[in-house]
PDB file of C-alpha atoms in Angstrom:
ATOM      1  CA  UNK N   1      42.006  41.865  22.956  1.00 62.00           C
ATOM      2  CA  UNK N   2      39.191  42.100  20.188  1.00 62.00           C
ATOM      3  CA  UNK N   3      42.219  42.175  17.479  1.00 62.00           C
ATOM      4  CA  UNK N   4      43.850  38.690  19.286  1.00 55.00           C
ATOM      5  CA  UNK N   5      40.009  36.881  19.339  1.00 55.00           C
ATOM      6  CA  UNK N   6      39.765  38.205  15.638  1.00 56.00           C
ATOM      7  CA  UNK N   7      43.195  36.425  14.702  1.00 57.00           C
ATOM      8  CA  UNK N   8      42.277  33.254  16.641  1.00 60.00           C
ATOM      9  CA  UNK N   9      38.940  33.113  15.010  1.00 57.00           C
ATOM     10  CA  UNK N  10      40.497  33.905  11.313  1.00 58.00           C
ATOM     11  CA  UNK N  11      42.948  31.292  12.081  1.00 56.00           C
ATOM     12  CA  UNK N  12      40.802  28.935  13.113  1.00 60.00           C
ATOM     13  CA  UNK N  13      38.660  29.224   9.969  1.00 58.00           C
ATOM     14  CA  UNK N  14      41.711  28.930   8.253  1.00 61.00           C
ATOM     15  CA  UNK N  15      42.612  25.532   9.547  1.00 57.00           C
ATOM     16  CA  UNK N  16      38.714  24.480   9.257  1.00 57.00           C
ATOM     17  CA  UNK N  17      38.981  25.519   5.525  1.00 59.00           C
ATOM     18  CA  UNK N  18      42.622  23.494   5.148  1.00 64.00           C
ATOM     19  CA  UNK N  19      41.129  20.382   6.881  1.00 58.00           C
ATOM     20  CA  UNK N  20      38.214  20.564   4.795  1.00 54.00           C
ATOM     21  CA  UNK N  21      40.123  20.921   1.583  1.00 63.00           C
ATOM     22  CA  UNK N  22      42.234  18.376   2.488  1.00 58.00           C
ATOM     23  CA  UNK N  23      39.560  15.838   3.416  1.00 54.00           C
ATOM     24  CA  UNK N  24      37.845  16.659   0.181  1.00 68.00           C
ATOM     25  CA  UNK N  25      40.945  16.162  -1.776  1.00 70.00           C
ATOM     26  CA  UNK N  26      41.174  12.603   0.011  1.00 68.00           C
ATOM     27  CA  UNK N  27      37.876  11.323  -0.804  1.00 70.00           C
ATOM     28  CA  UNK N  28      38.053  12.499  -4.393  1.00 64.00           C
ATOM     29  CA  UNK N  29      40.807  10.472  -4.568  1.00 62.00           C
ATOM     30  CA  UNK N  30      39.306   7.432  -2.897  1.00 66.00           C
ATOM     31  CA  UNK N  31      36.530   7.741  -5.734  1.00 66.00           C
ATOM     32  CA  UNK N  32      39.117   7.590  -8.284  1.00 72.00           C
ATOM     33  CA  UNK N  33      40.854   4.963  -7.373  1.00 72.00           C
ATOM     34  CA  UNK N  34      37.342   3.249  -6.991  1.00 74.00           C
ATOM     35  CA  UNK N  35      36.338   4.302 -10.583  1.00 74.00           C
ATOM     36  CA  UNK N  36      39.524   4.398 -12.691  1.00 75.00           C
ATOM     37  CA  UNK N  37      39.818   2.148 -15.775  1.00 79.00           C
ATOM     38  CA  UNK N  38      43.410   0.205 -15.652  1.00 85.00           C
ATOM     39  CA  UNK N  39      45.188  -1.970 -18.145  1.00 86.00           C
ATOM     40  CA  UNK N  40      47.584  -4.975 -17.432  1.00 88.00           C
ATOM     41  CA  UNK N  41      49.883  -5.861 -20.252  1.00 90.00           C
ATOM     42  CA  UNK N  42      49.276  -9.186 -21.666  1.00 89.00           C
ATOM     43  CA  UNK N  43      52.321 -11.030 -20.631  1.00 89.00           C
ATOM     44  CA  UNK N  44      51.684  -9.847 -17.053  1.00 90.00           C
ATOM     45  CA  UNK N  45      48.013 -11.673 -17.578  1.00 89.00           C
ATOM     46  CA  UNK N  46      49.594 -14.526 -18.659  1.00 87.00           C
ATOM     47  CA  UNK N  47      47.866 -17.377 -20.908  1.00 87.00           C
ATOM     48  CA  UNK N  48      46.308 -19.833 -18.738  1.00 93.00           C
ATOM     49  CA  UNK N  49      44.519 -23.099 -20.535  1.00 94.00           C
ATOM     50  CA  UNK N  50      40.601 -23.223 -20.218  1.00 96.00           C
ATOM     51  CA  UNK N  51      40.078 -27.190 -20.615  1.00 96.00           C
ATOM     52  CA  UNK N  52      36.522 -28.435 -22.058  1.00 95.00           C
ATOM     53  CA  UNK N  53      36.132 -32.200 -20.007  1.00 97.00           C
ATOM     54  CA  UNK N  54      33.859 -33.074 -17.416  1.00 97.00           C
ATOM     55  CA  UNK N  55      37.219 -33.915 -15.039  1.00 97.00           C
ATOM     56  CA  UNK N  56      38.302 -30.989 -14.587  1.00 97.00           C
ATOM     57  CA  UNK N  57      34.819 -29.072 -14.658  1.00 97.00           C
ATOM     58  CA  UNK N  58      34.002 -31.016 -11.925  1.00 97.00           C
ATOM     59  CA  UNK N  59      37.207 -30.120 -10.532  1.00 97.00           C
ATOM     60  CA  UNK N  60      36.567 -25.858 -11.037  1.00 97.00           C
ATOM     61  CA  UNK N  61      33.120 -26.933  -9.402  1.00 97.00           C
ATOM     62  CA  UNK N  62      35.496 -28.141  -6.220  1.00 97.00           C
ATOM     63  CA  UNK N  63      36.748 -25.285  -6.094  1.00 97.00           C
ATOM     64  CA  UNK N  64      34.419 -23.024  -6.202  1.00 97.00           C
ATOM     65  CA  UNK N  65      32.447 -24.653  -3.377  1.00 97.00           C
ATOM     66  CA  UNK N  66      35.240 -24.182  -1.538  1.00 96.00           C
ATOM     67  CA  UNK N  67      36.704 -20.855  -2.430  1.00 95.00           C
ATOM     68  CA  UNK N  68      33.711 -18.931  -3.809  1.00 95.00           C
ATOM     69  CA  UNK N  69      30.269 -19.975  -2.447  1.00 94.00           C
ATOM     70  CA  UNK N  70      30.766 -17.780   0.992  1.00 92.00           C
ATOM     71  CA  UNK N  71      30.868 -14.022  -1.064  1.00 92.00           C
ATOM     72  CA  UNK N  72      28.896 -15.120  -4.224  1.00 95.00           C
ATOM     73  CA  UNK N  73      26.111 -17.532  -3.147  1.00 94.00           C
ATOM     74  CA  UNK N  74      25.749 -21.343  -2.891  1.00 94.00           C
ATOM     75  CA  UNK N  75      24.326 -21.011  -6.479  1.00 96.00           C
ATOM     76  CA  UNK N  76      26.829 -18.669  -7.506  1.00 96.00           C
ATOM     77  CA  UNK N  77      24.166 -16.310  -8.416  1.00 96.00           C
ATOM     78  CA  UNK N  78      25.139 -13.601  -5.619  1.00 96.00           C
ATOM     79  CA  UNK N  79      23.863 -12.270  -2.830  1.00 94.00           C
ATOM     80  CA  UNK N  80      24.334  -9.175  -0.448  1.00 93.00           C
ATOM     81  CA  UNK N  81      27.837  -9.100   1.033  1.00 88.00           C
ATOM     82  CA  UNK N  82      28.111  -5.428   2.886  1.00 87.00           C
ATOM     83  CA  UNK N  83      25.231  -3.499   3.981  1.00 88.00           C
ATOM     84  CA  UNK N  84      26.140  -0.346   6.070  1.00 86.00           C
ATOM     85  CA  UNK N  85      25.037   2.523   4.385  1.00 88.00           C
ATOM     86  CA  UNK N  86      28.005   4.577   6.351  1.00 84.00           C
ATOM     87  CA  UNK N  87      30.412   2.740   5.304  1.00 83.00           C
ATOM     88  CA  UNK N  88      29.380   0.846   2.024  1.00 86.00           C
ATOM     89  CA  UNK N  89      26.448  -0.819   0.256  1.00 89.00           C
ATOM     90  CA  UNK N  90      28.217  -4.178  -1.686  1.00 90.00           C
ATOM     91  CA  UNK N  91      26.812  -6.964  -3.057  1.00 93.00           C
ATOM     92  CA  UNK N  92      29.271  -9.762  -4.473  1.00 94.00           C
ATOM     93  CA  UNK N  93      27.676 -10.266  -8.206  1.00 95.00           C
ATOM     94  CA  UNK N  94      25.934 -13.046 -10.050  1.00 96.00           C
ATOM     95  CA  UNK N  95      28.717 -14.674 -11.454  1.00 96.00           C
ATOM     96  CA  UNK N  96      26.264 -16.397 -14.575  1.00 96.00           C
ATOM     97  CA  UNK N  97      25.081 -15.850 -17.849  1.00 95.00           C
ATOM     98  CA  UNK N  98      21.666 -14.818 -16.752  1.00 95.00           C
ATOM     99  CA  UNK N  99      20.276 -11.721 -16.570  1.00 95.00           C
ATOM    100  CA  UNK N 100      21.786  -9.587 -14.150  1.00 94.00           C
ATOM    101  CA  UNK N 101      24.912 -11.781 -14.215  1.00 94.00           C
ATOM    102  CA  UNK N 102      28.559 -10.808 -15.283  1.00 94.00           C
ATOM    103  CA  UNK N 103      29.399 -13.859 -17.142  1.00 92.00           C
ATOM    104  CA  UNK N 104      27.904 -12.467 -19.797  1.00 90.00           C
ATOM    105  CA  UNK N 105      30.217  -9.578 -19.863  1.00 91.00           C
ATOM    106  CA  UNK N 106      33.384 -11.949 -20.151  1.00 91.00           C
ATOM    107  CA  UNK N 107      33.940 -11.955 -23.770  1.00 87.00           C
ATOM    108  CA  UNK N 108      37.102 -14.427 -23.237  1.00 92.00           C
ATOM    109  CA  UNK N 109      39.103 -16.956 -21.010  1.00 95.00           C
ATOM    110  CA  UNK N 110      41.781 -13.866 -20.529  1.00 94.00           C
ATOM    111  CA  UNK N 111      39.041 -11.579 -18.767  1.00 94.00           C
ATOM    112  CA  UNK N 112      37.728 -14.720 -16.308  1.00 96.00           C
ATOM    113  CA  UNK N 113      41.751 -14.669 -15.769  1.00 96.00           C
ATOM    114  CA  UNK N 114      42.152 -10.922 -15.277  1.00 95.00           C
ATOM    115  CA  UNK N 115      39.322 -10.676 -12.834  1.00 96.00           C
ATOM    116  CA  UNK N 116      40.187 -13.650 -10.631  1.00 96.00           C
ATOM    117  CA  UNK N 117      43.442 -13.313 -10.251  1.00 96.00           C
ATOM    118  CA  UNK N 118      44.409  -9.366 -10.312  1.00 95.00           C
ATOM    119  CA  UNK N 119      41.106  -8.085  -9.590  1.00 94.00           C
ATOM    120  CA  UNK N 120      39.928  -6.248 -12.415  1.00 94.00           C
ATOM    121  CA  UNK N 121      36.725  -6.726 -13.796  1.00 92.00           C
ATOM    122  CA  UNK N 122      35.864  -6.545 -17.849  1.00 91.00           C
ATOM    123  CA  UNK N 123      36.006  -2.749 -17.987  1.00 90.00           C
ATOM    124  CA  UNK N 124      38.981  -2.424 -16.405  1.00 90.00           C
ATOM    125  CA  UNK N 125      37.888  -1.100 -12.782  1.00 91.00           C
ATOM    126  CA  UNK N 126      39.214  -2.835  -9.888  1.00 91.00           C
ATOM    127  CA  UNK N 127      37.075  -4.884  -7.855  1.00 93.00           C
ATOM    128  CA  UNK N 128      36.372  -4.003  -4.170  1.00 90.00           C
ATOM    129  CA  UNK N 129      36.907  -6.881  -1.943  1.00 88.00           C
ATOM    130  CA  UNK N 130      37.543  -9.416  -4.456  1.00 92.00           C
ATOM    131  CA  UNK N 131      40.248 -11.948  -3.043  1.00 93.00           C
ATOM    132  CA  UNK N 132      42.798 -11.728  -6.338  1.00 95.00           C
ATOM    133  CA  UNK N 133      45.899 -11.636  -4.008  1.00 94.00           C
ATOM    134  CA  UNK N 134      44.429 -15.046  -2.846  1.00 94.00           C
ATOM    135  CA  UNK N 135      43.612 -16.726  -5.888  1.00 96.00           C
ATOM    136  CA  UNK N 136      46.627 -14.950  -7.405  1.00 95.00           C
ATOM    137  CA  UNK N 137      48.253 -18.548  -6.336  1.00 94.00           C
ATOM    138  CA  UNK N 138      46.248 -20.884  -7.646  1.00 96.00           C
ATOM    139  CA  UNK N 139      47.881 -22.636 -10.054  1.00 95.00           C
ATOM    140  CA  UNK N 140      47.477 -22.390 -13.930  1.00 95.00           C
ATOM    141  CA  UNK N 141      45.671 -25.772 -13.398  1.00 96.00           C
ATOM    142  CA  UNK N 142      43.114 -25.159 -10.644  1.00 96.00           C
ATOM    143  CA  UNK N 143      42.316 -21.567 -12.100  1.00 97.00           C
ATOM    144  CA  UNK N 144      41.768 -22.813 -15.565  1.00 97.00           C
ATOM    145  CA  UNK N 145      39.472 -25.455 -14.367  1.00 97.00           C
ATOM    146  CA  UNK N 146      37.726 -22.784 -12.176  1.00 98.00           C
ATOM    147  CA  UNK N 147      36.906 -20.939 -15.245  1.00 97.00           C
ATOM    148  CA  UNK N 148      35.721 -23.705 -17.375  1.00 97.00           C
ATOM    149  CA  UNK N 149      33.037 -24.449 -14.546  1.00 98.00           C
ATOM    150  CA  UNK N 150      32.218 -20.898 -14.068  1.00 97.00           C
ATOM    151  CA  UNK N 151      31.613 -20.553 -18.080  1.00 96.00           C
ATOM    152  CA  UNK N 152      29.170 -23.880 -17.573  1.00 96.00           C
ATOM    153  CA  UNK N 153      27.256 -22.162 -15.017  1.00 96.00           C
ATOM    154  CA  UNK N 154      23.401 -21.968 -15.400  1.00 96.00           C
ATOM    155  CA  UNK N 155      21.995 -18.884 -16.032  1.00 96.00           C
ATOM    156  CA  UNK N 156      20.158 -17.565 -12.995  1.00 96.00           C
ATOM    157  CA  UNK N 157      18.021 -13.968 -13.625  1.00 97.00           C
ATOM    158  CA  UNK N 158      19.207 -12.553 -10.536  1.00 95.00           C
ATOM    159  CA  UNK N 159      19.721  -8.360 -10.538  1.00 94.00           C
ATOM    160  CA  UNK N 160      22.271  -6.361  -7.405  1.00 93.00           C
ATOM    161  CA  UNK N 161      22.849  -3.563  -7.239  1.00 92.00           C
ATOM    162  CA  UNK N 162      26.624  -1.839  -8.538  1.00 90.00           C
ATOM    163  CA  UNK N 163      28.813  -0.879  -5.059  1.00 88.00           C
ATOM    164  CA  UNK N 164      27.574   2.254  -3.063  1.00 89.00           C
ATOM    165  CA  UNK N 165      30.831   2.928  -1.049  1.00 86.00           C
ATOM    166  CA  UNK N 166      29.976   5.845   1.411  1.00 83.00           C
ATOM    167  CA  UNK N 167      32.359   8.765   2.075  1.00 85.00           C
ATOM    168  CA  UNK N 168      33.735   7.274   4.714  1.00 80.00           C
ATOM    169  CA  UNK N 169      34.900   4.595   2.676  1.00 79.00           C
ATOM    170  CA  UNK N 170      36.388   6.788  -0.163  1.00 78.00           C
ATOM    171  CA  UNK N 171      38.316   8.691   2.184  1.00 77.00           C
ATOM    172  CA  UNK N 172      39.615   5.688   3.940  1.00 76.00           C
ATOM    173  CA  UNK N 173      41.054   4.054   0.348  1.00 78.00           C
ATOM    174  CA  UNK N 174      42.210   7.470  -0.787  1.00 75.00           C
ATOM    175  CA  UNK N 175      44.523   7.766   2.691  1.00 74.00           C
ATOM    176  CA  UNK N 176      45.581   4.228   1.675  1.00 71.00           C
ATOM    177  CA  UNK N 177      44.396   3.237   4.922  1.00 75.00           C
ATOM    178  CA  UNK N 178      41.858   0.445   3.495  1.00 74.00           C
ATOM    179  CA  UNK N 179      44.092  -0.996   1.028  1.00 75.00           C
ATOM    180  CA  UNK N 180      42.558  -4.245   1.875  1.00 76.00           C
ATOM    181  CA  UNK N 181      39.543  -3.338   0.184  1.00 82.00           C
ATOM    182  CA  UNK N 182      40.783  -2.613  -3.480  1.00 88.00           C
ATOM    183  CA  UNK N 183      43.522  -5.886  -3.640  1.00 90.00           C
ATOM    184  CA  UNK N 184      44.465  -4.484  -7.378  1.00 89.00           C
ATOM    185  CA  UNK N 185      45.537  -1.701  -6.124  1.00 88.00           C
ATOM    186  CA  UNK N 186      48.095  -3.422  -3.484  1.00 87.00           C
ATOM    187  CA  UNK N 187      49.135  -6.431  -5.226  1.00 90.00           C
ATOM    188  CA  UNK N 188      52.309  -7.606  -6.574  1.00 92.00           C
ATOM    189  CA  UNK N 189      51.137  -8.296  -9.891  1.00 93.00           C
ATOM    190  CA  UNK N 190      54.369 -10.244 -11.201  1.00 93.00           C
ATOM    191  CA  UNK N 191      54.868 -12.190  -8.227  1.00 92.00           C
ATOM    192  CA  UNK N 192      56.395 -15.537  -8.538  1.00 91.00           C
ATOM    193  CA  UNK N 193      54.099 -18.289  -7.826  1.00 86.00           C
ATOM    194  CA  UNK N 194      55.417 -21.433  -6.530  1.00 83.00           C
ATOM    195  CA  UNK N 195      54.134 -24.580  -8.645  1.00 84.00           C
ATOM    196  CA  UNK N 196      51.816 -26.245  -7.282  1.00 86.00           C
ATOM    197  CA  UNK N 197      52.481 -29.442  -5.005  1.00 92.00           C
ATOM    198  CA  UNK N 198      51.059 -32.782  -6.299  1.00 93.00           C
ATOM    199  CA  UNK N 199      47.788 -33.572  -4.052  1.00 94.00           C
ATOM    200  CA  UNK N 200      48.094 -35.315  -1.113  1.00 95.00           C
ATOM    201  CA  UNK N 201      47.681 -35.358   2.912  1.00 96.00           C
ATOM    202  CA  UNK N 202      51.219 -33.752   3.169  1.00 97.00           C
ATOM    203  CA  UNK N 203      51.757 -30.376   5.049  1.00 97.00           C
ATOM    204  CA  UNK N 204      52.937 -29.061   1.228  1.00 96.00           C
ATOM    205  CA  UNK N 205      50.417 -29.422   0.018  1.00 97.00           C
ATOM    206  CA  UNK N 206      47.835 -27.895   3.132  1.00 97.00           C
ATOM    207  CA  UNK N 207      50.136 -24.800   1.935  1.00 96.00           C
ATOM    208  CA  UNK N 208      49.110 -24.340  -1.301  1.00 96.00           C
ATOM    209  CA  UNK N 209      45.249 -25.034   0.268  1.00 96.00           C
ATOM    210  CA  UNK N 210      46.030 -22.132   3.192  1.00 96.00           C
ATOM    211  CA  UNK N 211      47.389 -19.998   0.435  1.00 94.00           C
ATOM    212  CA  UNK N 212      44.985 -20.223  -2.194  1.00 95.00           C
ATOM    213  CA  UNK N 213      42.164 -20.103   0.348  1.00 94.00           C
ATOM    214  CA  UNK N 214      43.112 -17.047   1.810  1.00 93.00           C
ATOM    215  CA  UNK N 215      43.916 -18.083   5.588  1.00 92.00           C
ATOM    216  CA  UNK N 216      46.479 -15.270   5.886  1.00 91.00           C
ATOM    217  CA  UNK N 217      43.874 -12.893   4.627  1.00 88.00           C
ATOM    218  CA  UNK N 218      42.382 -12.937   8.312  1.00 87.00           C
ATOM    219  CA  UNK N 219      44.918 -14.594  10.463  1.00 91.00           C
ATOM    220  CA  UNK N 220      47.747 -12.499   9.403  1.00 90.00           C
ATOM    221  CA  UNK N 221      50.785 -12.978   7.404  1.00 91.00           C
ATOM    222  CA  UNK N 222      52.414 -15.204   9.990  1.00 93.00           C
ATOM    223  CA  UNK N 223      48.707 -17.006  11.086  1.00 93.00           C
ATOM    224  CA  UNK N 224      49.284 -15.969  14.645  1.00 92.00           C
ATOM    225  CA  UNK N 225      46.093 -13.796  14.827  1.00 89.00           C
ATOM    226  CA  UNK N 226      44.987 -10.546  13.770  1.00 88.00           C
ATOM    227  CA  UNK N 227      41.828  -8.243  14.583  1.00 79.00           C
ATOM    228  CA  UNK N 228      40.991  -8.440  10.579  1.00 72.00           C
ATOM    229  CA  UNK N 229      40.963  -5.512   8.778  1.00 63.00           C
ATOM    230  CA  UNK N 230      37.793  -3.266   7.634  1.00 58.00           C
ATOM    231  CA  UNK N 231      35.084  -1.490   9.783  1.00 57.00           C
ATOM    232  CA  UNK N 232      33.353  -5.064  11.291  1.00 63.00           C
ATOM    233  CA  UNK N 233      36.255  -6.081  13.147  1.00 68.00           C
ATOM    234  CA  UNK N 234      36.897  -9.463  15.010  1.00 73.00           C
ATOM    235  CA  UNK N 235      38.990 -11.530  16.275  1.00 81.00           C
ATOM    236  CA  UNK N 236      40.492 -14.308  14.228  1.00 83.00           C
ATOM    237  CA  UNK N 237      42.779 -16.331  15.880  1.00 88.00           C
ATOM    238  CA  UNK N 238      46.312 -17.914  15.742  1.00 93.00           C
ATOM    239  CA  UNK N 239      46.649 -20.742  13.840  1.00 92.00           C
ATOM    240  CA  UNK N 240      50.037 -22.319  14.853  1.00 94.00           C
ATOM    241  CA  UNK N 241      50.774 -24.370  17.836  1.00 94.00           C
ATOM    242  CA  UNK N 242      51.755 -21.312  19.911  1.00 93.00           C
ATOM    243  CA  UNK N 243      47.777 -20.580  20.096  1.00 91.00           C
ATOM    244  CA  UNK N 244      44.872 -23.111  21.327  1.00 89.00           C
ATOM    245  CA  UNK N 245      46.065 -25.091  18.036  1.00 89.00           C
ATOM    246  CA  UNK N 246      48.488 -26.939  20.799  1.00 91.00           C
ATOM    247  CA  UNK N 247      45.707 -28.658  22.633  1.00 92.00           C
ATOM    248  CA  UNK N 248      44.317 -29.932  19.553  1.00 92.00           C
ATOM    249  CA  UNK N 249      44.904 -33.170  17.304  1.00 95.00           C
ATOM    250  CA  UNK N 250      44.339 -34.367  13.576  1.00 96.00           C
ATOM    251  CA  UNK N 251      40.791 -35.513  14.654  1.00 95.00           C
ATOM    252  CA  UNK N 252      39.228 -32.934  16.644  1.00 93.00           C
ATOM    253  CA  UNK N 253      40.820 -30.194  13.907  1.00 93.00           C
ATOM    254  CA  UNK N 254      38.693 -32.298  11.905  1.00 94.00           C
ATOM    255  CA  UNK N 255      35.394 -32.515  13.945  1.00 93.00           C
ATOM    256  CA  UNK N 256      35.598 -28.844  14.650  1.00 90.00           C
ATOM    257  CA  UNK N 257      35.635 -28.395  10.550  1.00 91.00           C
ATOM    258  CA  UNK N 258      32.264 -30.054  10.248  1.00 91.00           C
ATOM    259  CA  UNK N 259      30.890 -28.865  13.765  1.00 90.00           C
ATOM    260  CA  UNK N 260      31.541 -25.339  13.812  1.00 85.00           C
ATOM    261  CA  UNK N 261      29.162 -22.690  12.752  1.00 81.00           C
ATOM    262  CA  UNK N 262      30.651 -18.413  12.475  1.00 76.00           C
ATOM    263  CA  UNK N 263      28.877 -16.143  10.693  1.00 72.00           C
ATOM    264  CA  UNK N 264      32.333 -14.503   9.487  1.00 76.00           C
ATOM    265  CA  UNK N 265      34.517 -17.848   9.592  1.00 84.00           C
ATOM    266  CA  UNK N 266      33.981 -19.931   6.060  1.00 89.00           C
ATOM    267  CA  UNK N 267      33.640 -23.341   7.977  1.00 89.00           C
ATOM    268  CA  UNK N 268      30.885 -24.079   4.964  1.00 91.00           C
ATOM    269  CA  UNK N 269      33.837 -23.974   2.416  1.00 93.00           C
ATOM    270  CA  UNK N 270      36.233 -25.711   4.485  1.00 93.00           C
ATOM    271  CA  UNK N 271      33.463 -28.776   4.651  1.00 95.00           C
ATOM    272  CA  UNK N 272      33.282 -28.546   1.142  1.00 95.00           C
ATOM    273  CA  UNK N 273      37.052 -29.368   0.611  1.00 96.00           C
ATOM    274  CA  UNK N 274      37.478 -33.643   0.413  1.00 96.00           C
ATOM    275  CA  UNK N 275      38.898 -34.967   3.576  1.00 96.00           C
ATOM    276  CA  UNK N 276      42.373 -35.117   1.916  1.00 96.00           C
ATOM    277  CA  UNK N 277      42.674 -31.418   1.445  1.00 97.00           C
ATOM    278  CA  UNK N 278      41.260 -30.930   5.304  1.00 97.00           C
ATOM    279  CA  UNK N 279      44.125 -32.996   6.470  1.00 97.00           C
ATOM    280  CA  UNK N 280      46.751 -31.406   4.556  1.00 97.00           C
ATOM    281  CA  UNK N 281      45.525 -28.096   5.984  1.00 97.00           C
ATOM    282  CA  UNK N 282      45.869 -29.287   9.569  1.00 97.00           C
ATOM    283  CA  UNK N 283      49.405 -30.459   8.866  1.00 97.00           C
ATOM    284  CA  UNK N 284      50.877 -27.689   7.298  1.00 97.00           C
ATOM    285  CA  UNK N 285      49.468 -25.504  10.648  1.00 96.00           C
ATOM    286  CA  UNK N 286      50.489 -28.132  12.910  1.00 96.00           C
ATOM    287  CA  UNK N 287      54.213 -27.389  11.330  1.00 96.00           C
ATOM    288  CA  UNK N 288      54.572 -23.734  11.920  1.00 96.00           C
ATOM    289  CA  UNK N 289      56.467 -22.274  14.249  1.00 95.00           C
ATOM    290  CA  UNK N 290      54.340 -21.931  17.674  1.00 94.00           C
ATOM    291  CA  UNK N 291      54.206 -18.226  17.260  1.00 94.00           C
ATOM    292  CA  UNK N 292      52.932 -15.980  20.111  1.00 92.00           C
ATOM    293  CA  UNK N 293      49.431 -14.844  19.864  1.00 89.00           C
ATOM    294  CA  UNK N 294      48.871 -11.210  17.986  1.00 85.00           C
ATOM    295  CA  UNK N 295      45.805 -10.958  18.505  1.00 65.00           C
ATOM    296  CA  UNK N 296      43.296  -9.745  21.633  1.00 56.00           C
ATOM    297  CA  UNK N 297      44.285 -11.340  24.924  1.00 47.00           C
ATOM    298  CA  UNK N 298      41.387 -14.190  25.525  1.00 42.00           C
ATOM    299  CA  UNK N 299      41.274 -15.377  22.335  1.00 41.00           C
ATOM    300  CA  UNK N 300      39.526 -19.064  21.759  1.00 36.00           C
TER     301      UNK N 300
END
């Protein structure tokens, strides 16, 4: 009996020991992934034109009140994004010259490119929770104008702190289980991208909007709802007409857009966009499939 409790207890230990050594291994590679510098061959970058005139500056500001203002700031200086020290301290940066900022770290027009749309940032580490598979799609047009604003930016003296992901976190990436969190890591970087419709109320054109603003990113691939992905989860809902999207019309889509108020919905951004763009939006989900819900029973 004392020799059978002996090989239990030396097997157990064993296992322990495995688990351990295995969970270690896991969260060391988390942190590497995390910390690794990467590359991206030039013609995978791309060259994308960085006009000068006040059109289309005022155009990149457009868009960045309505695609960049919710993680970085109203001023674009930054502001704290994540704070659970279990799971990860992360604060989206100051995106200006000032100090504290990264702009300054942007020698050219090809790093602003890099970072936006694959996600790596001036030293070549990938960026945690940085939307790049969403503005992957913005067109050559809207993202060079995006740039040229963000270059004209102010300088605000504005200091956060570099990411603090917990072990939790790292061990979580490592397994590949919180993919969603590194987007370099699991995008296609070569992806064809569909040119971009001319502007207009049309539902074409609320698809390059949905794309590029990252609708999917919560919704699901197919919009029909999805408890979104990290450690906060809720509920976002389905977007086609199989949802409550069939008891609504043009206008109330519209009133709910400047009504609405959810801490983890962007309804800020979506005011931001001109009424055009709003319009397109509802049309191109009032022209999907009416999909069955995916999400939690009782959704609203």
């Amino acid at each position: 009996m004392k020799k059978l409790l002996k090989w239990i207890g030396v097997s157990l230990a064993t296992l322990v020991a495995i688990a351990l050594v295995g969970l270690a291994t896991i969260i060391f590679v988390g942190g590497r992934k995390l910390s690794a510098e990467r590359t991206l061959a030039p013609e995978i970058v791309g060259s994308v034109s960085v006009p000068v005139d006040a059109a289309s500056i005022e155009r990149g500001a457009h868009l960045a009140a309505t695609r960049c203002v919710f993680c970085h700031g109203e001023d674009l200086g930054g502001k704290k994004f994540i704070d659970d020290a279990s799971f990860m301290l992360l604060n989206a940066p100051n995106l200006t010259r000032g100090g504290g900022g990264v702009g300054a770290h942007y020698a050219d027009d090809t790093a602003w490119v890099r970072s936006i749309r694959h996600g790596l940032n001036p030293q070549g580490r990938a960026l945690i929770i940085m939307p790049s598979e969403v503005f992957y799609y913005l067109s050559d047009e809207d993202l060079g104008s995006l740039v040229a604003y963000l270059k004209s930016l102010p300088p605000i003296d504005r200091s956060w702190a570099a990411p603090q992901p917990a072990i939790v976190a790292k061990a979580l990436v490592g397994a590949g289980v919180l993919t969603s969190a590194v987007p370099f890591l699991g995008m296609d970087h070569q992806a064809p991208r569909p040119a971009a419709p001319a502007p207009g109320a049309t539902a074409e054109y609320g698809e390059y909007i949905a794309r590029s603003f990252g609708c999917a990113s919560c919704h699901g691939k197919e919009l029909s709802g999805q408890l979104t992905p990290g450690p906060k989860k809720f509920l976002a809902g389905n977007l086609t007409p199989g949802g409550p999207l069939k008891d609504w019309n043009e206008e109330l889509f519209l009133k709910m857009v400047h009504e609405r108020v959810h801490e983890e919905m962007p309804w800020g951004m979506l005011r931001s966009m001109h009424d055009l763009e709003q319009r397109a939006l509802w049309r191109f989900l009032a022209a999907q499939p009416a999909r069955a819900s995916t999400g939690v029973a009782g959704e609203s």
